[in-house]
Amino acid sequence: MKKILDQALAGLESQLEPEEFQRWLRPLKYRSGTDRNIRIQVPNIFFKKWITDRYLHKIRAAVCDLCGRDVTLELVCGPTQVSAGETSTKAPVESISGDQPPLVSSGINEKYTFSNFVVGASNQLAHAASLAVANATAVYNPLFIYGGSGLGKTHILNAIGNHLLKNNPKMTVAYRTSEQFTNELIEALRSEHMSDFRQKYRSIDALFIDDIHFIGGKERTQEEFFYTFNSLYEADKQIVLSSDKMPKDIPDLEDRLRSRFEGGLFADIAPPDQETKVAILSRKAEEEGIPLSNEVAFYLASQQETNIRVLEGYLARLGAYASLHNAPVELDMAQKILGMFIEADQKLITVDHILKVAASFFNVKVADLKSAKKQKAVAAPRQAAMYMARQLTHMSTIEIGQRFGGRDHSTVIHAVKKVTTRMQQDHSFTRTIQELERTIRDSVTRPDYSQAG
Ligand code: ADP
Ligand code: MG
């Protein structure tokens, strides 16, 4: 079961922001398990609540998928910080039961609803369009939600799904990230269950594909999605897509799909203004039971950061501090804690930084590292740089591939393997890599996190 859990977590790594994964899922430790249950250790109570609210259903879905049966998860606090009366929480019961799995699991996250979605000038249009779709499907088809990372796309897709299911529990709703869709497709191809796959996706009443931009460059997935899209569309079934790129900017997207995406309603979410940020943060704080004064809420919202996921992360850290010290966070303390974290986040090693350092280290151009050139003089440094990116950033292989000139994640995996193997065989190569690592590390300064408590 430990393997299963590790695999499930590794699968989630590619779906989450690297920073988010590192902060919340990396610390989870397998403790014990049976065929039907896994106990997972978390560092503290605050963590436990955070994981339960946000990630547990995802981890559980991944575990169940891997096992092919229903498995419950329990979170237990680590030995150092268990408080009296602290017991484990059962995973929220999902509608997917092990005995009779429905043909299509909804994949909808119940946490994200319209009632906890704060409407402001930046997301008003997307909200209105989503509500219209939720109340009368197929009026706008497809609905294409476009917006930057952390602006609420996933939230709003799930909100539509929850609304539909509430009004009509019999409806077949399927929410998938484009990566999940791709993986299901690959699995169906591998196991020669393509007709099941097709039948399944064509029986759906409302299909949500989150982060559709990742479909770029994946020919087989695009082809299959095209047929799914058409058959749902022709049957007047609702399709909702989200993307952080406009259809015209999704790289290597087939024209026929692009024109389908452009054929419905396009609604964008802009970065939130300060008032909206305050409203969202206050609401989250209330939900999480984090004492947050207006003053501190305004201070958080005054940050340039517009990614709400990141702002929530700041709030969570203040919350952790407050619960640890059993006191609300005062403004000056918030400034101090946050200043440290923000600075740290900004200074963390980025792929761009690695590209720059590696280019000068190997005496090649950054453009060469990002290019498709196959000559050894460029290919070897490129592989080393990819290896470094994997070691020193929290990014998934998919994201690293994107930053290396839009390469497939398999290229990154291959590079990492190649460098690892060569390091085992060639000592002078190992020294080169170590030297490169030091150069990269030394050229950024990491602030001290330890004072933050
Ligand atoms: P995206 O999918 O666009 O990257 P998410 O939907 O995952 O962003 O949103 C990131 C976080 O911010 C989630 O926890 C979400 O609930 C929250 N969030 C975003 N927009 C809003 C909003 N308008 N009201 C309440 N919470 C929001
Ligand atoms: Mg999202």
GROMACS .gro file of C-alpha atoms and ligand atoms in nm:
model
  481
    1MET     CA    1   0.000   0.000   0.000
    2LYS     CA    2   0.295   0.229   0.054
    3LYS     CA    3   0.380   0.195  -0.312
    4ILE     CA    4   0.022   0.273  -0.407
    5LEU     CA    5   0.022   0.585  -0.193
    6ASP     CA    6   0.355   0.700  -0.333
    7GLN     CA    7   0.230   0.642  -0.684
    8ALA     CA    8  -0.092   0.829  -0.617
    9LEU     CA    9   0.101   1.125  -0.477
   10ALA     CA   10   0.343   1.120  -0.768
   11GLY     CA   11   0.045   1.129  -1.002
   12LEU     CA   12  -0.087   1.438  -0.826
   13GLU     CA   13   0.246   1.611  -0.849
   14SER     CA   14   0.191   1.688  -1.214
   15GLN     CA   15  -0.155   1.830  -1.146
   16LEU     CA   16  -0.059   2.077  -0.878
   17GLU     CA   17   0.153   2.385  -0.873
   18PRO     CA   18   0.503   2.269  -0.785
   19GLU     CA   19   0.517   2.498  -0.486
   20GLU     CA   20   0.182   2.374  -0.367
   21PHE     CA   21   0.281   2.011  -0.403
   22GLN     CA   22   0.606   2.068  -0.220
   23ARG     CA   23   0.439   2.248   0.066
   24TRP     CA   24   0.136   2.030   0.124
   25LEU     CA   25   0.179   1.685  -0.025
   26ARG     CA   26   0.550   1.619   0.003
   27PRO     CA   27   0.531   1.605   0.387
   28LEU     CA   28   0.270   1.327   0.383
   29LYS     CA   29   0.412   0.998   0.504
   30TYR     CA   30   0.275   0.651   0.475
   31ARG     CA   31   0.223   0.504   0.819
   32SER     CA   32   0.033   0.180   0.787
   33GLY     CA   33  -0.227   0.018   0.572
   34THR     CA   34  -0.457  -0.268   0.496
   35ASP     CA   35  -0.623  -0.370   0.171
   36ARG     CA   36  -0.900  -0.120   0.226
   37ASN     CA   37  -0.742   0.154   0.432
   38ILE     CA   38  -0.428   0.363   0.443
   39ARG     CA   39  -0.311   0.566   0.741
   40ILE     CA   40  -0.114   0.871   0.642
   41GLN     CA   41   0.095   1.077   0.875
   42VAL     CA   42   0.075   1.457   0.860
   43PRO     CA   43   0.287   1.704   1.059
   44ASN     CA   44   0.012   1.873   1.262
   45ILE     CA   45  -0.357   1.944   1.309
   46PHE     CA   46  -0.357   2.248   1.092
   47PHE     CA   47  -0.204   2.050   0.813
   48LYS     CA   48  -0.456   1.779   0.861
   49LYS     CA   49  -0.747   2.014   0.818
   50TRP     CA   50  -0.590   2.174   0.514
   51ILE     CA   51  -0.527   1.838   0.349
   52THR     CA   52  -0.871   1.707   0.438
   53ASP     CA   53  -1.041   2.008   0.285
   54ARG     CA   54  -0.837   2.034  -0.026
   55TYR     CA   55  -0.654   1.724  -0.127
   56LEU     CA   56  -0.791   1.419   0.044
   57HIS     CA   57  -1.056   1.346  -0.214
   58LYS     CA   58  -0.800   1.371  -0.492
   59ILE     CA   59  -0.552   1.144  -0.319
   60ARG     CA   60  -0.827   0.900  -0.244
   61ALA     CA   61  -0.955   0.898  -0.601
   62ALA     CA   62  -0.602   0.830  -0.725
   63VAL     CA   63  -0.552   0.552  -0.471
   64CYS     CA   64  -0.885   0.391  -0.558
   65ASP     CA   65  -0.801   0.412  -0.927
   66LEU     CA   66  -0.467   0.246  -0.871
   67CYS     CA   67  -0.610  -0.029  -0.651
   68GLY     CA   68  -0.922  -0.078  -0.858
   69ARG     CA   69  -1.126  -0.090  -0.537
   70ASP     CA   70  -1.259   0.136  -0.267
   71VAL     CA   71  -0.996   0.240  -0.016
   72THR     CA   72  -1.042   0.484   0.272
   73LEU     CA   73  -0.771   0.717   0.391
   74GLU     CA   74  -0.701   0.828   0.746
   75LEU     CA   75  -0.484   1.121   0.838
   76VAL     CA   76  -0.296   1.095   1.164
   77CYS     CA   77  -0.085   1.367   1.315
   78GLY     CA   78   0.286   1.310   1.346
   79PRO     CA   79   0.415   1.185   1.680
   80THR     CA   80   0.567   1.518   1.779
   81GLN     CA   81   0.256   1.730   1.769
   82VAL     CA   82  -0.039   1.509   1.851
   83SER     CA   83  -0.269   1.689   2.088
   84ALA     CA   84  -0.504   1.530   2.336
   85GLY     CA   85  -0.820   1.389   2.189
   86GLU     CA   86  -0.680   1.410   1.839
   87THR     CA   87  -0.806   1.124   1.635
   88SER     CA   88  -0.804   1.044   1.271
   89THR     CA   89  -1.058   1.168   1.023
   90LYS     CA   90  -1.217   0.937   0.778
   91ALA     CA   91  -1.200   1.050   0.422
   92PRO     CA   92  -1.520   1.220   0.311
   93VAL     CA   93  -1.750   0.961   0.167
   94GLU     CA   94  -1.766   0.994  -0.206
   95SER     CA   95  -2.042   0.879  -0.431
   96ILE     CA   96  -1.804   0.630  -0.589
   97SER     CA   97  -1.845   0.310  -0.395
   98GLY     CA   98  -1.623   0.013  -0.441
   99ASP     CA   99  -1.901  -0.238  -0.495
  100GLN     CA  100  -2.072  -0.087  -0.792
  101PRO     CA  101  -1.860   0.171  -0.957
  102PRO     CA  102  -2.067   0.383  -1.192
  103LEU     CA  103  -1.963   0.385  -1.554
  104VAL     CA  104  -1.837   0.739  -1.516
  105SER     CA  105  -1.704   0.890  -1.194
  106SER     CA  106  -1.793   1.256  -1.171
  107GLY     CA  107  -1.454   1.375  -1.051
  108ILE     CA  108  -1.630   1.685  -0.919
  109ASN     CA  109  -1.489   1.846  -0.606
  110GLU     CA  110  -1.777   1.926  -0.373
  111LYS     CA  111  -1.583   2.201  -0.205
  112TYR     CA  112  -1.606   2.436  -0.498
  113THR     CA  113  -1.951   2.586  -0.531
  114PHE     CA  114  -2.111   2.907  -0.651
  115SER     CA  115  -2.198   2.996  -0.295
  116ASN     CA  116  -1.833   3.012  -0.193
  117PHE     CA  117  -1.720   3.184  -0.511
  118VAL     CA  118  -1.670   3.556  -0.455
  119VAL     CA  119  -1.785   3.765  -0.748
  120GLY     CA  120  -1.591   4.078  -0.837
  121ALA     CA  121  -1.529   4.289  -1.143
  122SER     CA  122  -1.254   4.054  -1.259
  123ASN     CA  123  -1.461   3.737  -1.274
  124GLN     CA  124  -1.812   3.874  -1.319
  125LEU     CA  125  -1.849   3.770  -1.681
  126ALA     CA  126  -1.716   3.420  -1.627
  127HIS     CA  127  -1.941   3.385  -1.325
  128ALA     CA  128  -2.251   3.499  -1.513
  129ALA     CA  129  -2.177   3.272  -1.808
  130SER     CA  130  -2.115   2.977  -1.577
  131LEU     CA  131  -2.434   3.037  -1.388
  132ALA     CA  132  -2.626   3.054  -1.716
  133VAL     CA  133  -2.477   2.721  -1.824
  134ALA     CA  134  -2.547   2.568  -1.486
  135ASN     CA  135  -2.911   2.668  -1.514
  136ALA     CA  136  -2.970   2.579  -1.877
  137THR     CA  137  -2.714   2.354  -2.034
  138ALA     CA  138  -2.610   2.383  -2.395
  139VAL     CA  139  -2.720   2.744  -2.439
  140TYR     CA  140  -2.355   2.832  -2.469
  141ASN     CA  141  -2.157   2.544  -2.606
  142PRO     CA  142  -1.878   2.503  -2.540
  143LEU     CA  143  -1.821   2.745  -2.257
  144PHE     CA  144  -1.455   2.835  -2.268
  145ILE     CA  145  -1.319   2.985  -1.945
  146TYR     CA  146  -0.990   3.156  -1.993
  147GLY     CA  147  -0.764   3.301  -1.723
  148GLY     CA  148  -0.424   3.291  -1.559
  149SER     CA  149  -0.315   3.046  -1.295
  150GLY     CA  150  -0.492   3.062  -0.961
  151LEU     CA  151  -0.776   3.288  -1.077
  152GLY     CA  152  -1.057   3.044  -1.008
  153LYS     CA  153  -1.104   2.839  -1.326
  154THR     CA  154  -1.105   2.503  -1.151
  155HIS     CA  155  -1.332   2.643  -0.883
  156ILE     CA  156  -1.586   2.769  -1.132
  157LEU     CA  157  -1.588   2.449  -1.340
  158ASN     CA  158  -1.659   2.245  -1.031
  159ALA     CA  159  -1.922   2.495  -0.919
  160ILE     CA  160  -2.113   2.438  -1.242
  161GLY     CA  161  -2.081   2.062  -1.196
  162ASN     CA  162  -2.204   2.076  -0.838
  163HIS     CA  163  -2.496   2.297  -0.935
  164LEU     CA  164  -2.598   2.058  -1.214
  165LEU     CA  165  -2.574   1.756  -0.985
  166LYS     CA  166  -2.771   1.927  -0.712
  167ASN     CA  167  -3.056   2.006  -0.947
  168ASN     CA  168  -3.041   1.673  -1.119
  169PRO     CA  169  -2.855   1.402  -0.929
  170LYS     CA  170  -2.912   1.155  -1.210
  171MET     CA  171  -2.714   1.357  -1.455
  172THR     CA  172  -2.385   1.212  -1.574
  173VAL     CA  173  -2.126   1.476  -1.513
  174ALA     CA  174  -1.755   1.425  -1.571
  175TYR     CA  175  -1.482   1.660  -1.464
  176ARG     CA  176  -1.132   1.576  -1.585
  177THR     CA  177  -0.811   1.766  -1.615
  178SER     CA  178  -0.681   1.733  -1.966
  179GLU     CA  179  -0.404   1.526  -1.818
  180GLN     CA  180  -0.649   1.283  -1.660
  181PHE     CA  181  -0.832   1.261  -1.987
  182THR     CA  182  -0.505   1.184  -2.165
  183ASN     CA  183  -0.408   0.924  -1.908
  184GLU     CA  184  -0.743   0.751  -1.933
  185LEU     CA  185  -0.704   0.747  -2.306
  186ILE     CA  186  -0.354   0.603  -2.288
  187GLU     CA  187  -0.472   0.338  -2.047
  188ALA     CA  188  -0.764   0.249  -2.275
  189LEU     CA  189  -0.530   0.221  -2.571
  190ARG     CA  190  -0.287   0.010  -2.375
  191SER     CA  191  -0.548  -0.230  -2.247
  192GLU     CA  192  -0.737  -0.229  -2.575
  193HIS     CA  193  -1.052  -0.091  -2.418
  194MET     CA  194  -1.102   0.191  -2.660
  195SER     CA  195  -1.464   0.115  -2.732
  196ASP     CA  196  -1.541   0.134  -2.358
  197PHE     CA  197  -1.356   0.462  -2.340
  198ARG     CA  198  -1.554   0.606  -2.630
  199GLN     CA  199  -1.882   0.477  -2.502
  200LYS     CA  200  -1.811   0.618  -2.161
  201TYR     CA  201  -1.726   0.966  -2.278
  202ARG     CA  202  -2.009   0.978  -2.525
  203SER     CA  203  -2.267   0.891  -2.259
  204ILE     CA  204  -2.194   1.201  -2.056
  205ASP     CA  205  -2.443   1.486  -2.009
  206ALA     CA  206  -2.190   1.749  -1.914
  207LEU     CA  207  -1.817   1.724  -1.971
  208PHE     CA  208  -1.566   1.951  -1.802
  209ILE     CA  209  -1.207   1.950  -1.918
  210ASP     CA  210  -0.982   2.161  -1.700
  211ASP     CA  211  -0.657   2.307  -1.833
  212ILE     CA  212  -0.730   2.209  -2.190
  213HIS     CA  213  -0.417   2.398  -2.303
  214PHE     CA  214  -0.214   2.091  -2.204
  215ILE     CA  215  -0.370   1.908  -2.495
  216GLY     CA  216  -0.139   2.105  -2.726
  217GLY     CA  217   0.099   1.876  -2.911
  218LYS     CA  218  -0.078   1.556  -2.805
  219GLU     CA  219  -0.207   1.434  -3.138
  220ARG     CA  220  -0.381   1.118  -3.034
  221THR     CA  221  -0.554   1.289  -2.744
  222GLN     CA  222  -0.667   1.571  -2.969
  223GLU     CA  223  -0.807   1.330  -3.221
  224GLU     CA  224  -1.002   1.137  -2.961
  225PHE     CA  225  -1.118   1.454  -2.791
  226PHE     CA  226  -1.237   1.589  -3.123
  227TYR     CA  227  -1.469   1.291  -3.169
  228THR     CA  228  -1.589   1.307  -2.810
  229PHE     CA  229  -1.652   1.678  -2.849
  230ASN     CA  230  -1.848   1.635  -3.168
  231SER     CA  231  -2.068   1.360  -3.044
  232LEU     CA  232  -2.153   1.548  -2.724
  233TYR     CA  233  -2.203   1.871  -2.909
  234GLU     CA  234  -2.434   1.719  -3.163
  235ALA     CA  235  -2.639   1.561  -2.885
  236ASP     CA  236  -2.673   1.904  -2.718
  237LYS     CA  237  -2.467   1.800  -2.420
  238GLN     CA  238  -2.277   2.065  -2.232
  239ILE     CA  239  -1.902   2.103  -2.269
  240VAL     CA  240  -1.704   2.337  -2.046
  241LEU     CA  241  -1.335   2.398  -2.097
  242SER     CA  242  -1.081   2.598  -1.903
  243SER     CA  243  -0.747   2.718  -2.025
  244ASP     CA  244  -0.471   2.956  -1.931
  245LYS     CA  245  -0.419   3.029  -2.298
  246MET     CA  246  -0.652   3.160  -2.566
  247PRO     CA  247  -0.733   2.892  -2.822
  248LYS     CA  248  -0.521   3.072  -3.078
  249ASP     CA  249  -0.222   3.062  -2.842
  250ILE     CA  250  -0.236   2.694  -2.750
  251PRO     CA  251   0.070   2.550  -2.921
  252ASP     CA  252   0.024   2.268  -3.168
  253LEU     CA  253  -0.350   2.264  -3.148
  254GLU     CA  254  -0.525   2.123  -3.452
  255ASP     CA  255  -0.724   2.382  -3.644
  256ARG     CA  256  -1.042   2.182  -3.628
  257LEU     CA  257  -1.026   2.179  -3.248
  258ARG     CA  258  -0.933   2.544  -3.233
  259SER     CA  259  -1.239   2.638  -3.432
  260ARG     CA  260  -1.456   2.421  -3.208
  261PHE     CA  261  -1.317   2.596  -2.900
  262GLU     CA  262  -1.384   2.932  -3.057
  263GLY     CA  263  -1.735   2.837  -3.159
  264GLY     CA  264  -1.903   2.880  -2.822
  265LEU     CA  265  -1.893   3.138  -2.548
  266PHE     CA  266  -1.561   3.274  -2.439
  267ALA     CA  267  -1.541   3.415  -2.087
  268ASP     CA  268  -1.224   3.539  -1.932
  269ILE     CA  269  -1.125   3.585  -1.570
  270ALA     CA  270  -0.892   3.877  -1.506
  271PRO     CA  271  -0.658   3.913  -1.208
  272PRO     CA  272  -0.862   4.027  -0.906
  273ASP     CA  273  -0.853   4.384  -0.780
  274GLN     CA  274  -0.772   4.456  -0.420
  275GLU     CA  275  -1.132   4.459  -0.296
  276THR     CA  276  -1.198   4.119  -0.449
  277LYS     CA  277  -0.879   3.983  -0.298
  278VAL     CA  278  -0.985   4.109   0.046
  279ALA     CA  279  -1.329   3.956   0.005
  280ILE     CA  280  -1.189   3.618  -0.102
  281LEU     CA  281  -0.928   3.609   0.174
  282SER     CA  282  -1.177   3.707   0.443
  283ARG     CA  283  -1.412   3.439   0.326
  284LYS     CA  284  -1.138   3.176   0.323
  285ALA     CA  285  -1.020   3.280   0.666
  286GLU     CA  286  -1.371   3.241   0.798
  287GLU     CA  287  -1.406   2.898   0.639
  288GLU     CA  288  -1.076   2.783   0.782
  289GLY     CA  289  -1.131   2.940   1.121
  290ILE     CA  290  -0.824   3.158   1.086
  291PRO     CA  291  -0.844   3.481   1.285
  292LEU     CA  292  -0.782   3.752   1.028
  293SER     CA  293  -0.825   4.119   1.104
  294ASN     CA  294  -0.930   4.361   0.829
  295GLU     CA  295  -0.598   4.528   0.860
  296VAL     CA  296  -0.407   4.208   0.788
  297ALA     CA  297  -0.652   4.112   0.512
  298PHE     CA  298  -0.585   4.444   0.339
  299TYR     CA  299  -0.216   4.399   0.386
  300LEU     CA  300  -0.228   4.054   0.221
  301ALA     CA  301  -0.444   4.188  -0.059
  302SER     CA  302  -0.210   4.478  -0.117
  303GLN     CA  303   0.057   4.237  -0.234
  304GLN     CA  304   0.119   4.243  -0.606
  305GLU     CA  305   0.043   3.873  -0.619
  306THR     CA  306  -0.284   3.801  -0.800
  307ASN     CA  307  -0.272   3.422  -0.796
  308ILE     CA  308  -0.536   3.341  -0.536
  309ARG     CA  309  -0.382   3.003  -0.468
  310VAL     CA  310  -0.061   3.178  -0.363
  311LEU     CA  311  -0.251   3.431  -0.152
  312GLU     CA  312  -0.433   3.144   0.017
  313GLY     CA  313  -0.094   2.990   0.083
  314TYR     CA  314   0.014   3.307   0.261
  315LEU     CA  315  -0.306   3.305   0.462
  316ALA     CA  316  -0.248   2.942   0.554
  317ARG     CA  317   0.099   3.019   0.679
  318LEU     CA  318  -0.030   3.306   0.890
  319GLY     CA  319  -0.299   3.067   1.014
  320ALA     CA  320  -0.038   2.810   1.104
  321TYR     CA  321   0.153   3.075   1.291
  322ALA     CA  322  -0.158   3.192   1.473
  323SER     CA  323  -0.256   2.841   1.576
  324LEU     CA  324   0.096   2.758   1.687
  325HIS     CA  325   0.115   3.070   1.905
  326ASN     CA  326  -0.249   3.059   1.996
  327ALA     CA  327  -0.295   3.424   1.911
  328PRO     CA  328  -0.430   3.623   1.619
  329VAL     CA  329  -0.170   3.761   1.385
  330GLU     CA  330  -0.099   4.131   1.427
  331LEU     CA  331  -0.011   4.346   1.132
  332ASP     CA  332   0.355   4.389   1.216
  333MET     CA  333   0.396   4.016   1.266
  334ALA     CA  334   0.213   3.945   0.941
  335GLN     CA  335   0.443   4.183   0.760
  336LYS     CA  336   0.746   4.018   0.906
  337ILE     CA  337   0.637   3.661   0.836
  338LEU     CA  338   0.508   3.734   0.492
  339GLY     CA  339   0.797   3.952   0.390
  340MET     CA  340   1.020   3.659   0.458
  341PHE     CA  341   0.811   3.410   0.267
  342ILE     CA  342   0.750   3.633  -0.030
  343GLU     CA  343   1.115   3.709  -0.061
  344ALA     CA  344   1.197   3.343  -0.030
  345ASP     CA  345   0.944   3.247  -0.294
  346GLN     CA  346   1.079   3.501  -0.534
  347LYS     CA  347   1.433   3.391  -0.484
  348LEU     CA  348   1.378   3.023  -0.522
  349ILE     CA  349   1.565   2.876  -0.809
  350THR     CA  350   1.372   2.904  -1.131
  351VAL     CA  351   1.415   2.720  -1.460
  352ASP     CA  352   1.508   3.049  -1.626
  353HIS     CA  353   1.783   3.093  -1.376
  354ILE     CA  354   1.907   2.740  -1.436
  355LEU     CA  355   1.900   2.794  -1.812
  356LYS     CA  356   2.104   3.111  -1.778
  357VAL     CA  357   2.364   2.962  -1.547
  358ALA     CA  358   2.390   2.635  -1.742
  359ALA     CA  359   2.431   2.824  -2.070
  360SER     CA  360   2.723   3.025  -1.942
  361PHE     CA  361   2.865   2.724  -1.759
  362PHE     CA  362   2.876   2.514  -2.078
  363ASN     CA  363   2.940   2.809  -2.301
  364VAL     CA  364   2.632   2.770  -2.516
  365LYS     CA  365   2.333   2.996  -2.575
  366VAL     CA  366   2.012   2.977  -2.374
  367ALA     CA  367   1.832   2.956  -2.708
  368ASP     CA  368   2.036   2.646  -2.788
  369LEU     CA  369   1.929   2.481  -2.464
  370LYS     CA  370   1.569   2.548  -2.559
  371SER     CA  371   1.615   2.448  -2.922
  372ALA     CA  372   1.568   2.107  -3.078
  373LYS     CA  373   1.929   2.089  -3.200
  374LYS     CA  374   2.064   1.739  -3.168
  375GLN     CA  375   2.440   1.800  -3.180
  376LYS     CA  376   2.614   1.661  -2.877
  377ALA     CA  377   2.765   1.999  -2.790
  378VAL     CA  378   2.416   2.130  -2.716
  379ALA     CA  379   2.226   1.812  -2.635
  380ALA     CA  380   2.449   1.716  -2.342
  381PRO     CA  381   2.430   2.059  -2.170
  382ARG     CA  382   2.056   2.058  -2.231
  383GLN     CA  383   2.019   1.724  -2.058
  384ALA     CA  384   2.229   1.845  -1.768
  385ALA     CA  385   2.015   2.157  -1.738
  386MET     CA  386   1.695   1.950  -1.744
  387TYR     CA  387   1.840   1.726  -1.477
  388MET     CA  388   1.919   2.033  -1.266
  389ALA     CA  389   1.571   2.172  -1.315
  390ARG     CA  390   1.428   1.846  -1.190
  391GLN     CA  391   1.660   1.842  -0.890
  392LEU     CA  392   1.646   2.205  -0.788
  393THR     CA  393   1.294   2.324  -0.867
  394HIS     CA  394   0.960   2.189  -0.757
  395MET     CA  395   0.842   2.163  -1.114
  396SER     CA  396   0.694   1.858  -1.276
  397THR     CA  397   0.856   1.709  -1.583
  398ILE     CA  398   0.568   1.850  -1.787
  399GLU     CA  399   0.638   2.204  -1.677
  400ILE     CA  400   1.010   2.165  -1.721
  401GLY     CA  401   0.952   2.039  -2.074
  402GLN     CA  402   0.742   2.345  -2.147
  403ARG     CA  403   1.014   2.577  -2.030
  404PHE     CA  404   1.269   2.400  -2.242
  405GLY     CA  405   1.110   2.512  -2.565
  406GLY     CA  406   0.784   2.323  -2.529
  407ARG     CA  407   0.918   1.971  -2.512
  408ASP     CA  408   0.728   1.665  -2.409
  409HIS     CA  409   0.775   1.549  -2.051
  410SER     CA  410   0.913   1.217  -2.175
  411THR     CA  411   1.215   1.407  -2.308
  412VAL     CA  412   1.279   1.544  -1.961
  413ILE     CA  413   1.240   1.202  -1.804
  414HIS     CA  414   1.483   1.062  -2.058
  415ALA     CA  415   1.737   1.338  -1.987
  416VAL     CA  416   1.717   1.281  -1.611
  417LYS     CA  417   1.769   0.908  -1.656
  418LYS     CA  418   2.059   0.959  -1.890
  419VAL     CA  419   2.239   1.201  -1.660
  420THR     CA  420   2.176   0.979  -1.357
  421THR     CA  421   2.318   0.674  -1.532
  422ARG     CA  422   2.620   0.858  -1.658
  423MET     CA  423   2.692   0.997  -1.313
  424GLN     CA  424   2.709   0.642  -1.183
  425GLN     CA  425   2.968   0.549  -1.444
  426ASP     CA  426   3.176   0.858  -1.496
  427HIS     CA  427   3.334   1.038  -1.202
  428SER     CA  428   3.456   1.339  -1.387
  429PHE     CA  429   3.107   1.387  -1.530
  430THR     CA  430   2.968   1.367  -1.176
  431ARG     CA  431   3.206   1.640  -1.068
  432THR     CA  432   3.094   1.857  -1.357
  433ILE     CA  433   2.732   1.816  -1.255
  434GLN     CA  434   2.813   1.891  -0.892
  435GLU     CA  435   2.999   2.200  -0.998
  436LEU     CA  436   2.707   2.311  -1.207
  437GLU     CA  437   2.474   2.260  -0.914
  438ARG     CA  438   2.693   2.465  -0.685
  439THR     CA  439   2.712   2.745  -0.939
  440ILE     CA  440   2.336   2.752  -0.968
  441ARG     CA  441   2.281   2.744  -0.594
  442ASP     CA  442   2.544   3.005  -0.517
  443SER     CA  443   2.395   3.253  -0.757
  444VAL     CA  444   2.069   3.272  -0.561
  445THR     CA  445   2.034   3.354  -0.194
  446ARG     CA  446   1.799   3.157   0.016
  447PRO     CA  447   1.662   3.342   0.317
  448ASP     CA  448   1.630   3.171   0.649
  449TYR     CA  449   1.283   3.025   0.698
  450SER     CA  450   1.349   2.900   1.045
  451GLN     CA  451   1.244   3.210   1.239
  452ALA     CA  452   0.892   3.196   1.108
  453GLY     CA  453   0.789   2.930   1.357
  454ADP     P1  454  -0.715   2.803  -1.142
  454ADP     O1  455  -0.785   2.676  -1.174
  454ADP     O2  456  -0.762   2.918  -1.229
  454ADP     O3  457  -0.567   2.793  -1.141
  454ADP     P2  458  -0.843   2.766  -0.887
  454ADP     O4  459  -0.985   2.754  -0.930
  454ADP     O5  460  -0.773   2.643  -0.850
  454ADP     O6  461  -0.757   2.846  -0.996
  454ADP     O7  462  -0.838   2.871  -0.769
  454ADP     C1  463  -0.731   2.877  -0.678
  454ADP     C2  464  -0.785   2.896  -0.540
  454ADP     O8  465  -0.844   3.024  -0.529
  454ADP     C3  466  -0.891   2.795  -0.503
  454ADP     O9  467  -0.876   2.758  -0.368
  454ADP     C4  468  -1.021   2.872  -0.524
  454ADP    O10  469  -1.123   2.825  -0.436
  454ADP     C5  470  -0.980   3.013  -0.489
  454ADP     N1  471  -1.057   3.111  -0.563
  454ADP     C6  472  -1.032   3.160  -0.686
  454ADP     N2  473  -1.123   3.249  -0.722
  454ADP     C7  474  -1.210   3.259  -0.619
  454ADP     C8  475  -1.327   3.336  -0.594
  454ADP     N3  476  -1.371   3.423  -0.684
  454ADP     N4  477  -1.389   3.319  -0.478
  454ADP     C9  478  -1.345   3.233  -0.386
  454ADP     N5  479  -1.233   3.157  -0.401
  454ADP    C10  480  -1.168   3.170  -0.516
  455MG      MG  481  -0.699   2.494  -1.219
   0.00000   0.00000   0.00000
